[in-house]
Coordinates of C-alpha atoms and ligand atoms in Angstrom, one line a residue:
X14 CA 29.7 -11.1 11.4
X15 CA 26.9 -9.5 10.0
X16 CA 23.5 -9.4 12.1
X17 CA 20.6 -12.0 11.3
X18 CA 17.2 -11.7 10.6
X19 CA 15.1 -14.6 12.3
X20 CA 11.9 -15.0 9.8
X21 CA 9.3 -16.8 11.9
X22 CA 6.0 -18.9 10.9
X23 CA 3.0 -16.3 12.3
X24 CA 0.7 -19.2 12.2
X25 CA 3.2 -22.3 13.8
X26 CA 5.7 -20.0 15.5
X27 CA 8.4 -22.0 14.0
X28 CA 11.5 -20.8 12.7
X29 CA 11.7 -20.5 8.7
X30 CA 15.2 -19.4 8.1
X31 CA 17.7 -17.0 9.5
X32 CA 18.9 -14.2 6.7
X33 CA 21.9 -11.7 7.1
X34 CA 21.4 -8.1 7.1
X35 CA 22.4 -5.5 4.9
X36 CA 24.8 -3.5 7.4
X37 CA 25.9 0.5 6.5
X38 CA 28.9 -1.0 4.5
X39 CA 26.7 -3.2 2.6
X40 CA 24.1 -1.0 1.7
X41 CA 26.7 1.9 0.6
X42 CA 28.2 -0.5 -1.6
X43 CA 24.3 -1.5 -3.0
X44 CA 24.0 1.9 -3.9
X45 CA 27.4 2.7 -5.6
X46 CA 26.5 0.1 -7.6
X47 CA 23.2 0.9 -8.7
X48 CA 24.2 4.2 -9.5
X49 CA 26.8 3.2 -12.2
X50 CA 24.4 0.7 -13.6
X51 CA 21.5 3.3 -14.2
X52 CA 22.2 5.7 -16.8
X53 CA 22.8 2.4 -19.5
X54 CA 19.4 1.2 -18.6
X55 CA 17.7 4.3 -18.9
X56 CA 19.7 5.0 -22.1
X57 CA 18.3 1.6 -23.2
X58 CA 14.7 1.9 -25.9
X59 CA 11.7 1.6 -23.5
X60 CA 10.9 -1.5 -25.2
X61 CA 13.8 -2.8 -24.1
X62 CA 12.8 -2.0 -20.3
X63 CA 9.3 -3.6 -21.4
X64 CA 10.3 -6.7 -22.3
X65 CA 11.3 -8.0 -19.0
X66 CA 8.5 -6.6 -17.3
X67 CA 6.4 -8.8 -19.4
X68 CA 8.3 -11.7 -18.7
X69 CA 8.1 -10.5 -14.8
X70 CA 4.1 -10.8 -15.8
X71 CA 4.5 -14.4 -17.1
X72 CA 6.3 -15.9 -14.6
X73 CA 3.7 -14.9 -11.4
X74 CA 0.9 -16.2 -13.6
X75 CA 3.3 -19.3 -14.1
X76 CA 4.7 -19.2 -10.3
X77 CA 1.4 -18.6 -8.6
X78 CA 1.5 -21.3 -6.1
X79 CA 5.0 -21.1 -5.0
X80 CA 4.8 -17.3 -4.5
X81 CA 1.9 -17.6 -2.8
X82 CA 3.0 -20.5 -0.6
X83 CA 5.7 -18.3 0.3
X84 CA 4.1 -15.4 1.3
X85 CA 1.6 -17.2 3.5
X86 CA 4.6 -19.0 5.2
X87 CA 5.8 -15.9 6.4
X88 CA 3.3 -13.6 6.8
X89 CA 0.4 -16.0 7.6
X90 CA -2.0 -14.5 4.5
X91 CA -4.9 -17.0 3.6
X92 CA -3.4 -18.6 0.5
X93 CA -6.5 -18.0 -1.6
X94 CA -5.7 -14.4 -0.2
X95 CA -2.0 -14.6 -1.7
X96 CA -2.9 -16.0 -4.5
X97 CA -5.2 -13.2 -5.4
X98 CA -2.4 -10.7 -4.7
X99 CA 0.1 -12.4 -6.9
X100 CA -2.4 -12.6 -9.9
X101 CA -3.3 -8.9 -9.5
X102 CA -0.4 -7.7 -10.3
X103 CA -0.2 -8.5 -14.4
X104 CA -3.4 -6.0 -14.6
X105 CA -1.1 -3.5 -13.0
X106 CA 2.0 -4.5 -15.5
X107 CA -0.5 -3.6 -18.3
X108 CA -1.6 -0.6 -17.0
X109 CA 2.4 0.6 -16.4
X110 CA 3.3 -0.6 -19.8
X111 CA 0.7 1.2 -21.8
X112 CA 1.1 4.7 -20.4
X113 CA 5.1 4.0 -20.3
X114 CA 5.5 5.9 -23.5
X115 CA 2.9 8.0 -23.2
X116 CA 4.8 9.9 -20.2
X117 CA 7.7 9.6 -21.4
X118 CA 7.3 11.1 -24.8
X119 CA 8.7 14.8 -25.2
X120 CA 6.0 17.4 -25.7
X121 CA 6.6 20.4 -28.2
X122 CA 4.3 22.7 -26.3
X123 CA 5.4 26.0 -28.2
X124 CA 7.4 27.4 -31.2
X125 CA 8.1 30.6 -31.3
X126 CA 8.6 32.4 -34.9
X127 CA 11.3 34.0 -36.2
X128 CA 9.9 37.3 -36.7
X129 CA 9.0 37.2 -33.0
X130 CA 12.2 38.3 -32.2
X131 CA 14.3 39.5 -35.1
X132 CA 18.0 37.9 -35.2
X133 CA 17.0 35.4 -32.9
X134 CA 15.3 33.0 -34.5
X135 CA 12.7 30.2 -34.2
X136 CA 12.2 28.8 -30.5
X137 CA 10.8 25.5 -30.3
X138 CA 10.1 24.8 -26.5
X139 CA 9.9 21.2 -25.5
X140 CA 9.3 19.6 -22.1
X141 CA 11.7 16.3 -21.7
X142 CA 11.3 13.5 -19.1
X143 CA 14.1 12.4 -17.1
X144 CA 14.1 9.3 -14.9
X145 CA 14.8 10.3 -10.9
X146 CA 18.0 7.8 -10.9
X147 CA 18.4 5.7 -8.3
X148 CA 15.5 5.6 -5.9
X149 CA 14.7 3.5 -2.3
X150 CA 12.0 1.7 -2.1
X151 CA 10.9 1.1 1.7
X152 CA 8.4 -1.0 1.9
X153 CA 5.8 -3.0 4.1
X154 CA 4.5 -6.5 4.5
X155 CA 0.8 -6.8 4.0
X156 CA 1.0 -6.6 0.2
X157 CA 4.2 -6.8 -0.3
X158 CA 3.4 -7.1 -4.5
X159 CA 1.0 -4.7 -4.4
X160 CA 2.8 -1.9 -2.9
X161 CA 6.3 -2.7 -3.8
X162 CA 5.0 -3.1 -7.9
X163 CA 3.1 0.4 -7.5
X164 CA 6.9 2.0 -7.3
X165 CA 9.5 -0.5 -8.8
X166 CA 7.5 -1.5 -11.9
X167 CA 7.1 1.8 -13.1
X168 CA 9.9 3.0 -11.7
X169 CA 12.1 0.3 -13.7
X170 CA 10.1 1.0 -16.9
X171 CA 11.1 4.4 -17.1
X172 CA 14.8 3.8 -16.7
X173 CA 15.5 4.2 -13.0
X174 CA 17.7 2.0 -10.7
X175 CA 15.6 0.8 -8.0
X176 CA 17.0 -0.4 -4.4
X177 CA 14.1 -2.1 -3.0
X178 CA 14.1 -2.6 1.1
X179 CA 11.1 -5.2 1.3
X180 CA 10.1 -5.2 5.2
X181 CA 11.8 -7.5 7.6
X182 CA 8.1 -8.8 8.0
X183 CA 8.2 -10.1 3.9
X184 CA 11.8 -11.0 3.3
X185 CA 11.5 -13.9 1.6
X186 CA 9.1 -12.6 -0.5
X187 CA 11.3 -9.5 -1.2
X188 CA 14.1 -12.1 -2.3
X189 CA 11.9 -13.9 -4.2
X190 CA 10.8 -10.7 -6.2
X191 CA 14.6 -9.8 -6.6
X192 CA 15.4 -13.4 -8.3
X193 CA 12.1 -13.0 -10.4
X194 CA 13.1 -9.6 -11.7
X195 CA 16.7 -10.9 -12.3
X196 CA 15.5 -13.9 -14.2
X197 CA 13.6 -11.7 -16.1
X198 CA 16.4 -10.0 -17.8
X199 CA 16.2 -6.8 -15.0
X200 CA 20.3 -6.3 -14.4
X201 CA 21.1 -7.2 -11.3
X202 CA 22.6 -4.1 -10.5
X203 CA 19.5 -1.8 -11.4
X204 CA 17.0 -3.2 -8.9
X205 CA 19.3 -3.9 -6.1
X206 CA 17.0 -6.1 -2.4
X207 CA 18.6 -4.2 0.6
X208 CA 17.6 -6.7 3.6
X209 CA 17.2 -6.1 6.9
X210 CA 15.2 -4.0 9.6
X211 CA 14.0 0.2 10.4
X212 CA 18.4 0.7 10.6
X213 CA 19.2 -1.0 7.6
X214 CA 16.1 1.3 5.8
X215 CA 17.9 4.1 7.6
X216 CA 21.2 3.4 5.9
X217 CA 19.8 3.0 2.9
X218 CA 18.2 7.2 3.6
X219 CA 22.0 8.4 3.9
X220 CA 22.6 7.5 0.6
X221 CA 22.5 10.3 -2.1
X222 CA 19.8 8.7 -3.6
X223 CA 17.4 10.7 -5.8
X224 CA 14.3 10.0 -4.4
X225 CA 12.3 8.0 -1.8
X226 CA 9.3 5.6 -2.1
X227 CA 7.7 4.4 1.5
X228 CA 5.0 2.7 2.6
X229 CA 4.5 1.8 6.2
X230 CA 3.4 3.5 9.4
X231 CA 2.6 7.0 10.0
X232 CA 5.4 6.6 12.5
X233 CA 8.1 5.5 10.5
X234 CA 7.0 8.4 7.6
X235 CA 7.7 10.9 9.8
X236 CA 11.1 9.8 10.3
X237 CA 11.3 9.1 6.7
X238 CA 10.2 12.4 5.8
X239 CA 12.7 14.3 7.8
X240 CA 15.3 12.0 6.7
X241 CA 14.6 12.9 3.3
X242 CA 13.9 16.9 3.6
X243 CA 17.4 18.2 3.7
X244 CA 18.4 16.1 0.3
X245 CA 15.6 18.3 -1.5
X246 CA 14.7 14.7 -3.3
X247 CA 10.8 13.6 -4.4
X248 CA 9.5 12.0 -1.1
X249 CA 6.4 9.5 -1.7
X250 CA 4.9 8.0 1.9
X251 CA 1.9 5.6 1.6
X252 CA 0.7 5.6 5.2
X253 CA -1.6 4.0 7.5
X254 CA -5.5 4.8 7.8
X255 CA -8.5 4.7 10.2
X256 CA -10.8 4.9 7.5
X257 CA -14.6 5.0 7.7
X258 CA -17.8 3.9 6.5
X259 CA -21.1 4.9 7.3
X260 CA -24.5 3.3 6.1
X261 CA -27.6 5.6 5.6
X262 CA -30.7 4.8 6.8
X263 CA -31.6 4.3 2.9
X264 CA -29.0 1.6 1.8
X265 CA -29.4 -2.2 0.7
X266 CA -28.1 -3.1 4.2
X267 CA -27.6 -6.8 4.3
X268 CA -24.8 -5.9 1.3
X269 CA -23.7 -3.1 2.9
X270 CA -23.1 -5.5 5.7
X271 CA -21.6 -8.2 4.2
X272 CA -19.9 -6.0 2.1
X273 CA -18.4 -3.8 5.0
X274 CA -17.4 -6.9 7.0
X275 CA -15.2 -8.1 4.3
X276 CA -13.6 -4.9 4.1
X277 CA -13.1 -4.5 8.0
X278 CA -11.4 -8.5 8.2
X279 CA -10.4 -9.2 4.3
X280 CA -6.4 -9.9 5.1
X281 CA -7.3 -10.1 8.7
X282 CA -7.9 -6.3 8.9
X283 CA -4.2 -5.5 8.1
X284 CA -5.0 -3.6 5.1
X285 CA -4.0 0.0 4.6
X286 CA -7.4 0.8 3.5
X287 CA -9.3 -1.5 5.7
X288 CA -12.3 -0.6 6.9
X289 CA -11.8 0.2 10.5
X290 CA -14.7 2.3 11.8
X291 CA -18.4 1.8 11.2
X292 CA -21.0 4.6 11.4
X293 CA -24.7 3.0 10.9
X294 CA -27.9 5.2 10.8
X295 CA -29.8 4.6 13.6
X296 CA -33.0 3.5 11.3
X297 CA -31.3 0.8 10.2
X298 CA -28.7 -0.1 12.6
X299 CA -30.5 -3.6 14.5
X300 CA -30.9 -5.1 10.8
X301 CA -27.2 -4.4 9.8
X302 CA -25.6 -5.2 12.9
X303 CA -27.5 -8.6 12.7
X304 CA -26.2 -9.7 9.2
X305 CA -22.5 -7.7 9.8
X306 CA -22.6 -10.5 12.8
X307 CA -23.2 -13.7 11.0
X308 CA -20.9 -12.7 8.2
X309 CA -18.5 -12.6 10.6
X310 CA -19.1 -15.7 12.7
X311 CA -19.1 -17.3 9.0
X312 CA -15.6 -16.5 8.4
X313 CA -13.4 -19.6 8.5
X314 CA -10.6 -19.2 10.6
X315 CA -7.5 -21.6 10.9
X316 CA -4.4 -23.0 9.3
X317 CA -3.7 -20.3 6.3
X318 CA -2.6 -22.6 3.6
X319 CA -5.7 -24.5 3.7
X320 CA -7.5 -22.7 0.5
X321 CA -11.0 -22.4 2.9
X322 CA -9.2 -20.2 5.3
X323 CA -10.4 -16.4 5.2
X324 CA -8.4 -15.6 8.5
X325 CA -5.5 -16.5 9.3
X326 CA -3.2 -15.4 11.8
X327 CA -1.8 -11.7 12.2
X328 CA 1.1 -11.3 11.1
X329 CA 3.6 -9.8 13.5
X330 CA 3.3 -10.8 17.4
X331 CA 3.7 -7.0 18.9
X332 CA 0.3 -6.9 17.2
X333 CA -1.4 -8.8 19.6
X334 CA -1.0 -6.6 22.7
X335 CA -2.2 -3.4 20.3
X336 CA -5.5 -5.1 19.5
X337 CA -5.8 -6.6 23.2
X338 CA -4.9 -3.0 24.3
X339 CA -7.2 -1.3 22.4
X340 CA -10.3 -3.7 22.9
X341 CA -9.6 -3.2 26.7
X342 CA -9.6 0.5 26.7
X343 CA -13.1 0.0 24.7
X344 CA -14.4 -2.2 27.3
X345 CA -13.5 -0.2 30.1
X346 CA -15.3 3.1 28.5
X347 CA -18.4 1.4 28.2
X348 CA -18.1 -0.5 24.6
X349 CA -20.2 -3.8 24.6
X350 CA -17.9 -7.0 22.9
X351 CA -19.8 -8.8 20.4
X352 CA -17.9 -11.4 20.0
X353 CA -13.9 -12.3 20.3
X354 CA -11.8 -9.8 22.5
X355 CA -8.8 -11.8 22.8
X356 CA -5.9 -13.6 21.9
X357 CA -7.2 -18.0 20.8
X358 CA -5.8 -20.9 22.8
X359 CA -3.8 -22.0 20.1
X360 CA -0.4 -22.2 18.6
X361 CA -0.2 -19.1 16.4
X362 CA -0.3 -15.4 16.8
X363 CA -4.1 -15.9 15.8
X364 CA -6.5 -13.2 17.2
X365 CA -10.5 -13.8 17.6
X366 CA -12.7 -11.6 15.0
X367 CA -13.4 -8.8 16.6
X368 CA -16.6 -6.7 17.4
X369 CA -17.3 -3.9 19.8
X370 CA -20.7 -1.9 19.8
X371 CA -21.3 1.3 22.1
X372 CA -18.3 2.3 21.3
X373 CA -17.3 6.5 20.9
X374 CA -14.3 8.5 20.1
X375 CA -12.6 8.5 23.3
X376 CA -11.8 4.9 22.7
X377 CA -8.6 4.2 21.0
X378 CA -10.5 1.7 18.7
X379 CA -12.2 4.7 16.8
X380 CA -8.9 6.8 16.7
X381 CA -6.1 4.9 16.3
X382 CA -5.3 2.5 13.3
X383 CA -5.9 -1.1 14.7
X384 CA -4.3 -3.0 11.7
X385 CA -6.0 -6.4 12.7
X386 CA -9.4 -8.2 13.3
X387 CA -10.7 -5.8 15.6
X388 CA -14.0 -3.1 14.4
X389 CA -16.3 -0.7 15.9
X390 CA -19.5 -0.1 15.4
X391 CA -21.3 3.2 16.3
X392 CA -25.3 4.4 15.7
X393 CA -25.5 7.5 14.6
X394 CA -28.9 9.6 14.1
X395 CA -27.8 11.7 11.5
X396 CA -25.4 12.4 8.2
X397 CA -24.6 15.7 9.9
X398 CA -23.5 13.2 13.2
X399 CA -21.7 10.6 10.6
X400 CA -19.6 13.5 8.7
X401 CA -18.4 15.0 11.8
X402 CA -17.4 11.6 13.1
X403 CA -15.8 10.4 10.0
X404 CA -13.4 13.0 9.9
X405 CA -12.8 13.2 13.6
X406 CA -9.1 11.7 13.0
X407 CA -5.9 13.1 11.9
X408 CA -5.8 10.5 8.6
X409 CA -7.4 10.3 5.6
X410 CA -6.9 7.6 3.3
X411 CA -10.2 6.7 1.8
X412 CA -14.1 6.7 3.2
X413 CA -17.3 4.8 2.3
X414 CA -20.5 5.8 1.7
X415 CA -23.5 2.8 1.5
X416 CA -26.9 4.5 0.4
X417 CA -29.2 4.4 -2.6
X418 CA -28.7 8.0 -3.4
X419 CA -25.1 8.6 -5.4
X420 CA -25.6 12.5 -5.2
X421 CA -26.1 12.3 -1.2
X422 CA -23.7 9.8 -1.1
X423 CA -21.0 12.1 -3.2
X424 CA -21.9 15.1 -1.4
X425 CA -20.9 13.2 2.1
X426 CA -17.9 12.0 0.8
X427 CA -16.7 15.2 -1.0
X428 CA -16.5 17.2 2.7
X429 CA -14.6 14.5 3.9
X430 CA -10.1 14.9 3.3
X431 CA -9.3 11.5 1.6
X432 CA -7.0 10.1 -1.3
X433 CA -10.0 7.5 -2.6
X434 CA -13.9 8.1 -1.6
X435 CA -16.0 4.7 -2.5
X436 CA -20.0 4.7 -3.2
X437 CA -21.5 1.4 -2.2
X438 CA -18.0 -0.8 -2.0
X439 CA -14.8 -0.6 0.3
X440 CA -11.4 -1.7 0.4
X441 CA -10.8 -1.7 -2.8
X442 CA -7.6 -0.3 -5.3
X443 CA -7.3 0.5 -9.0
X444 CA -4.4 0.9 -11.3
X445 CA -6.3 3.4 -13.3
X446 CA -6.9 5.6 -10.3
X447 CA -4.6 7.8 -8.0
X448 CA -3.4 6.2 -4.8
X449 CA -3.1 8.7 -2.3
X450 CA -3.9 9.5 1.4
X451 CA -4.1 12.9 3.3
X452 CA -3.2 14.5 6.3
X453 CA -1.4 11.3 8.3
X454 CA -2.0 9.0 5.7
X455 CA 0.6 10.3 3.6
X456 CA 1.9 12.5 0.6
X457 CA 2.2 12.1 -2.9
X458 CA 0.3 9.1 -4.8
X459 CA 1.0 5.7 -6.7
X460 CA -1.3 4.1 -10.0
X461 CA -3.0 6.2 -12.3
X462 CA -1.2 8.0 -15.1
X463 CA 0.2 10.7 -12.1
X464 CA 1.5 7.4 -10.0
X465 CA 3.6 6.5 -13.2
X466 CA 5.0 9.7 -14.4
X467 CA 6.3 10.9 -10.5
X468 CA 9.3 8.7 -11.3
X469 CA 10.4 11.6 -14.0
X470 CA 11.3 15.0 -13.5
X471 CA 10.3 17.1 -15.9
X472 CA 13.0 19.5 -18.3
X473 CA 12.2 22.8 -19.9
X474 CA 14.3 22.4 -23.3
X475 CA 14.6 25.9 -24.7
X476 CA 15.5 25.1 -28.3
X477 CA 16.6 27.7 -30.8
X478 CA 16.3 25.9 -34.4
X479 CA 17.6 28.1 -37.2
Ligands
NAD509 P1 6.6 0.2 9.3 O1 6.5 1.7 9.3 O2 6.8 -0.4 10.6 O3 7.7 -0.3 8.4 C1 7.7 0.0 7.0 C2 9.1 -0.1 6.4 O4 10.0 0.9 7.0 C3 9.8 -1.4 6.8 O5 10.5 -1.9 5.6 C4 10.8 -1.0 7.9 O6 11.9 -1.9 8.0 C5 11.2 0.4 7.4 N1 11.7 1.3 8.5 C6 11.4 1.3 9.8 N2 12.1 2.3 10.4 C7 12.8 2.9 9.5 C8 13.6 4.1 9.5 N3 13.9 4.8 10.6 N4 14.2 4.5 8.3 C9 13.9 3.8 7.2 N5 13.1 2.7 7.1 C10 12.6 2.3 8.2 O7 5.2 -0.3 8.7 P2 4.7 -1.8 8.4 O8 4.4 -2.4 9.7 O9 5.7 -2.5 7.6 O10 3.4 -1.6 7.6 C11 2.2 -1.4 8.2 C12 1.8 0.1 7.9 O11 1.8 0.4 6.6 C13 0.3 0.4 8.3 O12 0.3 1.6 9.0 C14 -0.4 0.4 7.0 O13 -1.6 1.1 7.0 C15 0.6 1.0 6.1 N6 0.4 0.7 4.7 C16 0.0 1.8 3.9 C17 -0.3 1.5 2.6 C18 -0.8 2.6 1.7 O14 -0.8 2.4 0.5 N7 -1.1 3.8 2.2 C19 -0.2 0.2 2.1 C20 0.2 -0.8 2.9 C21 0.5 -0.5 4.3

């Protein structure tokens, strides 16, 4: 009998439903399949791929509220916060669909006369676009549309089968996406939910796929990576972050504080680009800490499906030791809590909004990714101080800057090693622009017109025409 997935309330504890797992047998057969479906859908006109991505656009616009009810159910995400998700994601469709054909379309770069070379010919030399195939799509829970629709919308679009692995975290969700796709007019066999946990993900990397799309933990990447390396095939990881902000002594600091605490708590601080350090000039660092503070004690916390809800609770339970763990190892290196610190009296794997102050880079806070409602705070005196401390960890997904001056503000972000740099705002993602991390935070990138045309390889066609 095949192993089951028990998909558990975060913010009741209760039991939603239990759901088989995709064992080695099942997820070889998933793949077998996918493979023989792919080459007629890629051979399809792209505006027949287009079509039901539109519909795909329709029916979240039309399915808001019970997509969003669903996600909240099982990863305890604010509603309103869903719901905001969900109807992101047509902007995204718009952008994949309009620069569909533009990647795809052949480009005659060169033609080579015939008196070039006499008795060969005339050359024309065209580069072609050929889907992947069939890719895997491992991905996580705290967007689950977001960062599963970065890679199988455009992957889908440009004629590749897709086997999607949604986490065990957002299984529903990922079931729910599969039936939407399907009622869309997406065949069944070309995007392909492979259900269950890190083994059945593992399975699915023994397949002689033709490339990989991940997004998750550093951890898991790694073993991602060198699960991939000996098939040769493209390897895309989205990974975690730690990522900064720091607040010159000339910014507008009451929005650079409110501004800054949304970032750090928006989705309860489980956001890949969360902000999850805080550097704050010492000029200005009594009047930010001071509004950061009652922004933060304004945030409504409680049931997640009530629409005034901005935190909810986290979303997985091991969760709770890391962010008790790492507030403890603050406290006992000298950091001063500002308010929360621990797990509430309450049913729920809720966590009270977190602040530390005095804290330095010995404590795990500043170093390690905390992935929940948990920040430090730190003064520094200088931006020599606030570079060096900004890039005093091994990842590098984005930074901000808060200042009045753009060019000091640039020049601060330019030494630092990050995918996205952010002038005055935080936390914040756009189709028209590479996503990307460096160092641990991953290879690759999603969005922009590079995040659509890395599901093609490119062809040299060497083409002699008389
Ligand atoms: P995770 O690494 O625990 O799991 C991610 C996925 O990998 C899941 O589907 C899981 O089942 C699968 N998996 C686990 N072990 C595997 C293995 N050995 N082989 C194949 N698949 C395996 O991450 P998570 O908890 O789901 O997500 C949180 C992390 O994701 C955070 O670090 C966050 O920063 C990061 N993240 C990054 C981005 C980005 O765009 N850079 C976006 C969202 C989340």
């Amino acid at each position: 009998m095949a192993d089951l997935l028990s998909i558990i309330n975060p913010a009741t504890e209760a039991l939603i439903k239990e759901i088989s797992v995709d064992d080695r047998a099942a997820v070889a057969e998933k793949y077998v399949r996918a493979r023989q479906a792919q080459p007629a859908w890629s051979a399809l006109p792209l505006a027949d791929r287009i079509q039901p991505i539109l519909r795909l656009r329709a029916l979240l616009i039309e399915r808001v509220d019970l997509l969003a009810a669903l996600l909240t159910s099982e990863i305890g995400k604010p509603i309103t916060q869903a719901r905001s998700e969900i109807l992101a994601v047509p902007g995204r469709i718009d952008f994949f669909v309009e620069n569909a054909a533009n990647v795809l379309a052949p480009e005659r770069v060169y033609c080579e006369p015939a008196e070039a070379r006499p008795g060969m010919g005339t050359l024309e030399e065209v580069i072609g676009y050929d889907p992947l195939g069939v890719i895997a799509n491992i991905s996580a829970w705290n967007y689950p549309y977001f960062v599963g629709g970065n890679v199988f919308i455009p992957a889908l679009l440009l004629g590749n089968a897709v086997l999607y692995k949604p986490s065990e975290f957002a299984t529903l969700t990922g079931g729910a996406i599969a039936d939407l796709l399907h009622e869309s007019g997406i065949p069944e066999d070309v995007f392909i939910p492979v259900i269950g946990l890190g083994l059945t993900g593992a399975a699915l990397l023994d397949q002689p796929i033709d490339g990989v799309f991940f997004t998750g933990s550093y951890a898991t990447g790694q073993k991602i990576a060198v699960a991939s390396a000996p098939k040769l095939i493209r390897t895309q990881l989205e990974l975690g972050g730690k990522d900064p902000a720091y607040v010159c002594a000339d910014a507008a600091v009451a929005v650079a504080a409110a501004g800054l605490a949304d970032g750090a708590f928006y989705n309860n601080g489980q956001s890949c680009c969360a902000i999850e350090r805080i550097y704050v000039h010492t000029d200005v660092y009594d009047e930010f800490l001071e509004v950061f503070m009652a922004t933060v004690q304004g945030f409504e916390l409680g049931d997640p499906t009530d629409p005034q809800t901005y935190l909810g609770p986290v979303s997985r339970k091991p969760q709770l030791a890391v962010l008790a763990d790492q507030v403890a190892d603050a406290l006992a290196k000298g950091a001063t809590l500002r308010c929360g610190g621990e797990r509430m009296d309450r049913p729920g794997w809720y966590f009270a909004p977190t602040v530390l102050t005095e804290v330095n880079h010995s404590m795990t806070v500043m170093q390690e990714e905390t992935f929940g409602p948990v920040i430090g705070i730190q003064r520094v005196a200088s931006d020599e101080e606030a570079v060096a401390l900004m890039q005093d960890t091994p990842y590098g997904l984005t930074a901000a800057v808060y200042g009045t001056d753009r060019e000091r503000a640039v020049g601060i972000l330019s030494q630092l090693k990050t995918g996205s740099a952010y002038w005055n705002c935080c936390d914040r993602v756009s189709p028209r622009l590479p996503w990307s991390g460096r160092g641990h935070s991953g290879l690759g990138a999603t969005l922009s017109v590079a995040g659509v045309s890395t599901f093609l390889n490119p062809r040299g066609w060497h083409l002699r025409v008389d």
